[in-house]
């Protein structure tokens, strides 16, 4: 399957990125774009999270519930975004037209790839080794990593979002990082014109 943008990781950053890319479906520059989201990880730091300090979330909201509701939200509002479940990405290879992404079950090509998995040193996606370095905003004893990047961009058409981009492990920060990457991609699709997507109440 071929994609214009393929997101690896369905946590806070990856899901936020997918929702915003999906929401641009009616824009002329995005309406024909094929977008995919590979869940990749069975677990997430969100599984054990409890949110009392996030704007817009009711106190007591559980991270595990956000993971589930995010999938349903994406499926209901933006069904054109392919959600790929129960596959783990094994390798990422640069090819002429973008990247070859190989999982334990399938192979995909995509012009743009976003890496949005967790920042533990258990990252095992082949092809990313040369970008890995100690995380600049995590306690040394936690042995966290990041993928070296410049404002989320690792190299042309290869992005990283969330804690793996070097940000702290804070839900709002991870969501914002995914949103930033999405708007950067939309800007690229829109010929370099700075782009954001907002829904508005009609009066």
PDB file of N, CA and C in Angstrom, residues 98-156:
ATOM      1  N   UNK A  98      10.528   8.215  -1.542  1.00  0.00           N
ATOM      2  CA  UNK A  98      10.199   8.391  -0.137  1.00  0.00           C
ATOM      3  C   UNK A  98      10.836   7.329   0.726  1.00  0.00           C
ATOM      4  N   UNK A  99       9.989   6.474   1.350  1.00  0.00           N
ATOM      5  CA  UNK A  99      10.487   5.484   2.288  1.00  0.00           C
ATOM      6  C   UNK A  99       9.734   4.167   2.146  1.00  0.00           C
ATOM      7  N   UNK A 100      10.460   3.086   2.388  1.00  0.00           N
ATOM      8  CA  UNK A 100       9.875   1.757   2.480  1.00  0.00           C
ATOM      9  C   UNK A 100       9.775   1.417   3.961  1.00  0.00           C
ATOM     10  N   UNK A 101       8.564   1.139   4.418  1.00  0.00           N
ATOM     11  CA  UNK A 101       8.328   0.784   5.811  1.00  0.00           C
ATOM     12  C   UNK A 101       7.909  -0.678   5.856  1.00  0.00           C
ATOM     13  N   UNK A 102       8.700  -1.484   6.547  1.00  0.00           N
ATOM     14  CA  UNK A 102       8.403  -2.914   6.642  1.00  0.00           C
ATOM     15  C   UNK A 102       8.005  -3.260   8.064  1.00  0.00           C
ATOM     16  N   UNK A 103       6.884  -3.963   8.193  1.00  0.00           N
ATOM     17  CA  UNK A 103       6.405  -4.409   9.494  1.00  0.00           C
ATOM     18  C   UNK A 103       6.584  -5.919   9.606  1.00  0.00           C
ATOM     19  N   UNK A 104       6.110  -6.467  10.711  1.00  0.00           N
ATOM     20  CA  UNK A 104       6.171  -7.915  10.879  1.00  0.00           C
ATOM     21  C   UNK A 104       5.187  -8.645   9.975  1.00  0.00           C
ATOM     22  N   UNK A 105       4.289  -7.887   9.281  1.00  0.00           N
ATOM     23  CA  UNK A 105       3.292  -8.530   8.425  1.00  0.00           C
ATOM     24  C   UNK A 105       3.261  -8.004   6.994  1.00  0.00           C
ATOM     25  N   UNK A 106       3.609  -6.738   6.791  1.00  0.00           N
ATOM     26  CA  UNK A 106       3.443  -6.122   5.476  1.00  0.00           C
ATOM     27  C   UNK A 106       4.553  -5.126   5.173  1.00  0.00           C
ATOM     28  N   UNK A 107       4.530  -4.637   3.932  1.00  0.00           N
ATOM     29  CA  UNK A 107       5.435  -3.574   3.504  1.00  0.00           C
ATOM     30  C   UNK A 107       4.602  -2.430   2.951  1.00  0.00           C
ATOM     31  N   UNK A 108       5.029  -1.198   3.250  1.00  0.00           N
ATOM     32  CA  UNK A 108       4.331  -0.010   2.783  1.00  0.00           C
ATOM     33  C   UNK A 108       5.359   0.980   2.242  1.00  0.00           C
ATOM     34  N   UNK A 109       4.924   1.815   1.320  1.00  0.00           N
ATOM     35  CA  UNK A 109       5.764   2.923   0.890  1.00  0.00           C
ATOM     36  C   UNK A 109       5.031   4.215   1.216  1.00  0.00           C
ATOM     37  N   UNK A 110       5.799   5.246   1.527  1.00  0.00           N
ATOM     38  CA  UNK A 110       5.205   6.532   1.837  1.00  0.00           C
ATOM     39  C   UNK A 110       6.172   7.651   1.465  1.00  0.00           C
ATOM     40  N   UNK A 111       5.613   8.742   0.927  1.00  0.00           N
ATOM     41  CA  UNK A 111       6.431   9.896   0.580  1.00  0.00           C
ATOM     42  C   UNK A 111       6.939  10.596   1.833  1.00  0.00           C
ATOM     43  N   UNK A 112       6.120  10.579   2.893  1.00  0.00           N
ATOM     44  CA  UNK A 112       6.474  11.199   4.165  1.00  0.00           C
ATOM     45  C   UNK A 112       6.245  10.186   5.276  1.00  0.00           C
ATOM     46  N   UNK A 113       7.165  10.145   6.242  1.00  0.00           N
ATOM     47  CA  UNK A 113       7.004   9.277   7.410  1.00  0.00           C
ATOM     48  C   UNK A 113       7.188  10.117   8.672  1.00  0.00           C
ATOM     49  N   UNK A 114       6.330   9.856   9.652  1.00  0.00           N
ATOM     50  CA  UNK A 114       6.418  10.495  10.967  1.00  0.00           C
ATOM     51  C   UNK A 114       6.655   9.408  12.011  1.00  0.00           C
ATOM     52  N   UNK A 115       7.749   9.516  12.765  1.00  0.00           N
ATOM     53  CA  UNK A 115       8.035   8.571  13.842  1.00  0.00           C
ATOM     54  C   UNK A 115       7.508   9.174  15.135  1.00  0.00           C
ATOM     55  N   UNK A 116       6.545   8.517  15.761  1.00  0.00           N
ATOM     56  CA  UNK A 116       5.913   9.056  16.968  1.00  0.00           C
ATOM     57  C   UNK A 116       5.757   7.976  18.035  1.00  0.00           C
ATOM     58  N   UNK A 117       6.801   7.184  18.211  1.00  0.00           N
ATOM     59  CA  UNK A 117       6.778   6.139  19.234  1.00  0.00           C
ATOM     60  C   UNK A 117       7.425   6.679  20.504  1.00  0.00           C
ATOM     61  N   UNK A 118       7.425   5.872  21.562  1.00  0.00           N
ATOM     62  CA  UNK A 118       7.972   6.305  22.839  1.00  0.00           C
ATOM     63  C   UNK A 118       9.477   6.516  22.812  1.00  0.00           C
ATOM     64  N   UNK A 119       9.986   7.109  23.895  1.00  0.00           N
ATOM     65  CA  UNK A 119      11.401   7.503  23.910  1.00  0.00           C
ATOM     66  C   UNK A 119      12.284   6.579  24.745  1.00  0.00           C
ATOM     67  N   UNK A 120      11.858   5.320  24.888  1.00  0.00           N
ATOM     68  CA  UNK A 120      12.699   4.379  25.622  1.00  0.00           C
ATOM     69  C   UNK A 120      13.807   3.862  24.710  1.00  0.00           C
ATOM     70  N   UNK A 121      14.829   3.307  25.335  1.00  0.00           N
ATOM     71  CA  UNK A 121      15.944   2.777  24.554  1.00  0.00           C
ATOM     72  C   UNK A 121      15.621   1.419  23.941  1.00  0.00           C
ATOM     73  N   UNK A 122      14.348   1.040  23.960  1.00  0.00           N
ATOM     74  CA  UNK A 122      13.917  -0.218  23.347  1.00  0.00           C
ATOM     75  C   UNK A 122      13.560  -0.047  21.871  1.00  0.00           C
ATOM     76  N   UNK A 123      13.758   1.152  21.347  1.00  0.00           N
ATOM     77  CA  UNK A 123      13.464   1.408  19.937  1.00  0.00           C
ATOM     78  C   UNK A 123      14.292   0.469  19.060  1.00  0.00           C
ATOM     79  N   UNK A 124      13.612  -0.299  18.210  1.00  0.00           N
ATOM     80  CA  UNK A 124      14.311  -1.316  17.423  1.00  0.00           C
ATOM     81  C   UNK A 124      14.024  -1.205  15.927  1.00  0.00           C
ATOM     82  N   UNK A 125      13.618  -0.035  15.461  1.00  0.00           N
ATOM     83  CA  UNK A 125      13.338   0.137  14.038  1.00  0.00           C
ATOM     84  C   UNK A 125      14.657   0.322  13.291  1.00  0.00           C
ATOM     85  N   UNK A 126      15.008  -0.650  12.465  1.00  0.00           N
ATOM     86  CA  UNK A 126      16.257  -0.560  11.708  1.00  0.00           C
ATOM     87  C   UNK A 126      16.178   0.590  10.701  1.00  0.00           C
ATOM     88  N   UNK A 127      17.276   1.291  10.561  1.00  0.00           N
ATOM     89  CA  UNK A 127      17.335   2.431   9.663  1.00  0.00           C
ATOM     90  C   UNK A 127      17.343   3.754  10.404  1.00  0.00           C
ATOM     91  N   UNK A 128      17.060   3.705  11.720  1.00  0.00           N
ATOM     92  CA  UNK A 128      17.042   4.935  12.517  1.00  0.00           C
ATOM     93  C   UNK A 128      18.248   5.047  13.448  1.00  0.00           C
ATOM     94  N   UNK A 129      19.108   4.046  13.434  1.00  0.00           N
ATOM     95  CA  UNK A 129      20.196   3.978  14.415  1.00  0.00           C
ATOM     96  C   UNK A 129      21.073   5.225  14.436  1.00  0.00           C
ATOM     97  N   UNK A 130      21.369   5.762  13.257  1.00  0.00           N
ATOM     98  CA  UNK A 130      22.316   6.888  13.198  1.00  0.00           C
ATOM     99  C   UNK A 130      21.754   8.182  13.775  1.00  0.00           C
ATOM    100  N   UNK A 131      20.455   8.217  14.024  1.00  0.00           N
ATOM    101  CA  UNK A 131      19.825   9.427  14.570  1.00  0.00           C
ATOM    102  C   UNK A 131      19.650   9.367  16.084  1.00  0.00           C
ATOM    103  N   UNK A 132      19.878   8.210  16.689  1.00  0.00           N
ATOM    104  CA  UNK A 132      19.613   8.017  18.112  1.00  0.00           C
ATOM    105  C   UNK A 132      20.703   8.661  18.967  1.00  0.00           C
ATOM    106  N   UNK A 133      20.274   9.387  20.003  1.00  0.00           N
ATOM    107  CA  UNK A 133      21.191  10.003  20.953  1.00  0.00           C
ATOM    108  C   UNK A 133      20.498  10.082  22.313  1.00  0.00           C
ATOM    109  N   UNK A 134      21.259  10.291  23.407  1.00  0.00           N
ATOM    110  CA  UNK A 134      20.633  10.440  24.722  1.00  0.00           C
ATOM    111  C   UNK A 134      19.650  11.609  24.737  1.00  0.00           C
ATOM    112  N   UNK A 135      18.523  11.423  25.391  1.00  0.00           N
ATOM    113  CA  UNK A 135      17.472  12.432  25.418  1.00  0.00           C
ATOM    114  C   UNK A 135      17.945  13.686  26.161  1.00  0.00           C
ATOM    115  N   UNK A 136      17.776  14.868  25.557  1.00  0.00           N
ATOM    116  CA  UNK A 136      18.275  16.100  26.183  1.00  0.00           C
ATOM    117  C   UNK A 136      17.419  16.632  27.326  1.00  0.00           C
ATOM    118  N   UNK A 137      16.199  16.123  27.499  1.00  0.00           N
ATOM    119  CA  UNK A 137      15.302  16.668  28.515  1.00  0.00           C
ATOM    120  C   UNK A 137      14.742  15.581  29.437  1.00  0.00           C
ATOM    121  N   UNK A 138      15.513  14.535  29.647  1.00  0.00           N
ATOM    122  CA  UNK A 138      15.104  13.461  30.553  1.00  0.00           C
ATOM    123  C   UNK A 138      16.240  13.169  31.516  1.00  0.00           C
ATOM    124  N   UNK A 139      15.892  12.674  32.703  1.00  0.00           N
ATOM    125  CA  UNK A 139      16.904  12.320  33.695  1.00  0.00           C
ATOM    126  C   UNK A 139      17.835  11.249  33.130  1.00  0.00           C
ATOM    127  N   UNK A 140      19.124  11.437  33.328  1.00  0.00           N
ATOM    128  CA  UNK A 140      20.122  10.528  32.752  1.00  0.00           C
ATOM    129  C   UNK A 140      19.872   9.087  33.191  1.00  0.00           C
ATOM    130  N   UNK A 141      19.505   8.892  34.452  1.00  0.00           N
ATOM    131  CA  UNK A 141      19.330   7.534  34.970  1.00  0.00           C
ATOM    132  C   UNK A 141      18.175   6.790  34.314  1.00  0.00           C
ATOM    133  N   UNK A 142      17.268   7.514  33.654  1.00  0.00           N
ATOM    134  CA  UNK A 142      16.144   6.852  32.968  1.00  0.00           C
ATOM    135  C   UNK A 142      16.548   6.280  31.613  1.00  0.00           C
ATOM    136  N   UNK A 143      17.714   6.684  31.109  1.00  0.00           N
ATOM    137  CA  UNK A 143      18.252   6.129  29.861  1.00  0.00           C
ATOM    138  C   UNK A 143      17.288   6.306  28.688  1.00  0.00           C
ATOM    139  N   UNK A 144      16.727   7.514  28.570  1.00  0.00           N
ATOM    140  CA  UNK A 144      15.814   7.816  27.466  1.00  0.00           C
ATOM    141  C   UNK A 144      16.597   8.278  26.239  1.00  0.00           C
ATOM    142  N   UNK A 145      15.954   8.178  25.068  1.00  0.00           N
ATOM    143  CA  UNK A 145      16.609   8.555  23.814  1.00  0.00           C
ATOM    144  C   UNK A 145      15.757   9.562  23.039  1.00  0.00           C
ATOM    145  N   UNK A 146      16.382  10.177  22.047  1.00  0.00           N
ATOM    146  CA  UNK A 146      15.636  10.979  21.078  1.00  0.00           C
ATOM    147  C   UNK A 146      16.225  10.712  19.708  1.00  0.00           C
ATOM    148  N   UNK A 147      15.496  11.118  18.674  1.00  0.00           N
ATOM    149  CA  UNK A 147      16.022  11.076  17.311  1.00  0.00           C
ATOM    150  C   UNK A 147      16.430  12.499  16.955  1.00  0.00           C
ATOM    151  N   UNK A 148      17.707  12.700  16.694  1.00  0.00           N
ATOM    152  CA  UNK A 148      18.218  14.034  16.413  1.00  0.00           C
ATOM    153  C   UNK A 148      17.463  14.667  15.250  1.00  0.00           C
ATOM    154  N   UNK A 149      17.003  15.899  15.470  1.00  0.00           N
ATOM    155  CA  UNK A 149      16.171  16.561  14.475  1.00  0.00           C
ATOM    156  C   UNK A 149      16.323  18.068  14.590  1.00  0.00           C
ATOM    157  N   UNK A 150      15.848  18.753  13.583  1.00  0.00           N
ATOM    158  CA  UNK A 150      15.794  20.213  13.592  1.00  0.00           C
ATOM    159  C   UNK A 150      14.330  20.615  13.464  1.00  0.00           C
ATOM    160  N   UNK A 151      13.730  21.034  14.587  1.00  0.00           N
ATOM    161  CA  UNK A 151      12.320  21.420  14.598  1.00  0.00           C
ATOM    162  C   UNK A 151      11.443  20.298  14.041  1.00  0.00           C
ATOM    163  N   UNK A 152      11.645  19.087  14.557  1.00  0.00           N
ATOM    164  CA  UNK A 152      10.896  17.872  14.222  1.00  0.00           C
ATOM    165  C   UNK A 152      11.343  17.201  12.916  1.00  0.00           C
ATOM    166  N   UNK A 153      12.153  17.842  12.127  1.00  0.00           N
ATOM    167  CA  UNK A 153      12.566  17.269  10.844  1.00  0.00           C
ATOM    168  C   UNK A 153      13.917  16.564  10.997  1.00  0.00           C
ATOM    169  N   UNK A 154      13.925  15.262  10.746  1.00  0.00           N
ATOM    170  CA  UNK A 154      15.154  14.474  10.817  1.00  0.00           C
ATOM    171  C   UNK A 154      15.948  14.634   9.526  1.00  0.00           C
ATOM    172  N   UNK A 155      15.253  14.457   8.434  1.00  0.00           N
ATOM    173  CA  UNK A 155      15.784  14.710   7.094  1.00  0.00           C
ATOM    174  C   UNK A 155      14.581  14.974   6.204  1.00  0.00           C
ATOM    175  N   UNK A 156      14.800  15.297   4.959  1.00  0.00           N
ATOM    176  CA  UNK A 156      13.676  15.618   4.077  1.00  0.00           C
ATOM    177  C   UNK A 156      12.608  14.531   4.141  1.00  0.00           C
TER     178      UNK A 156
END
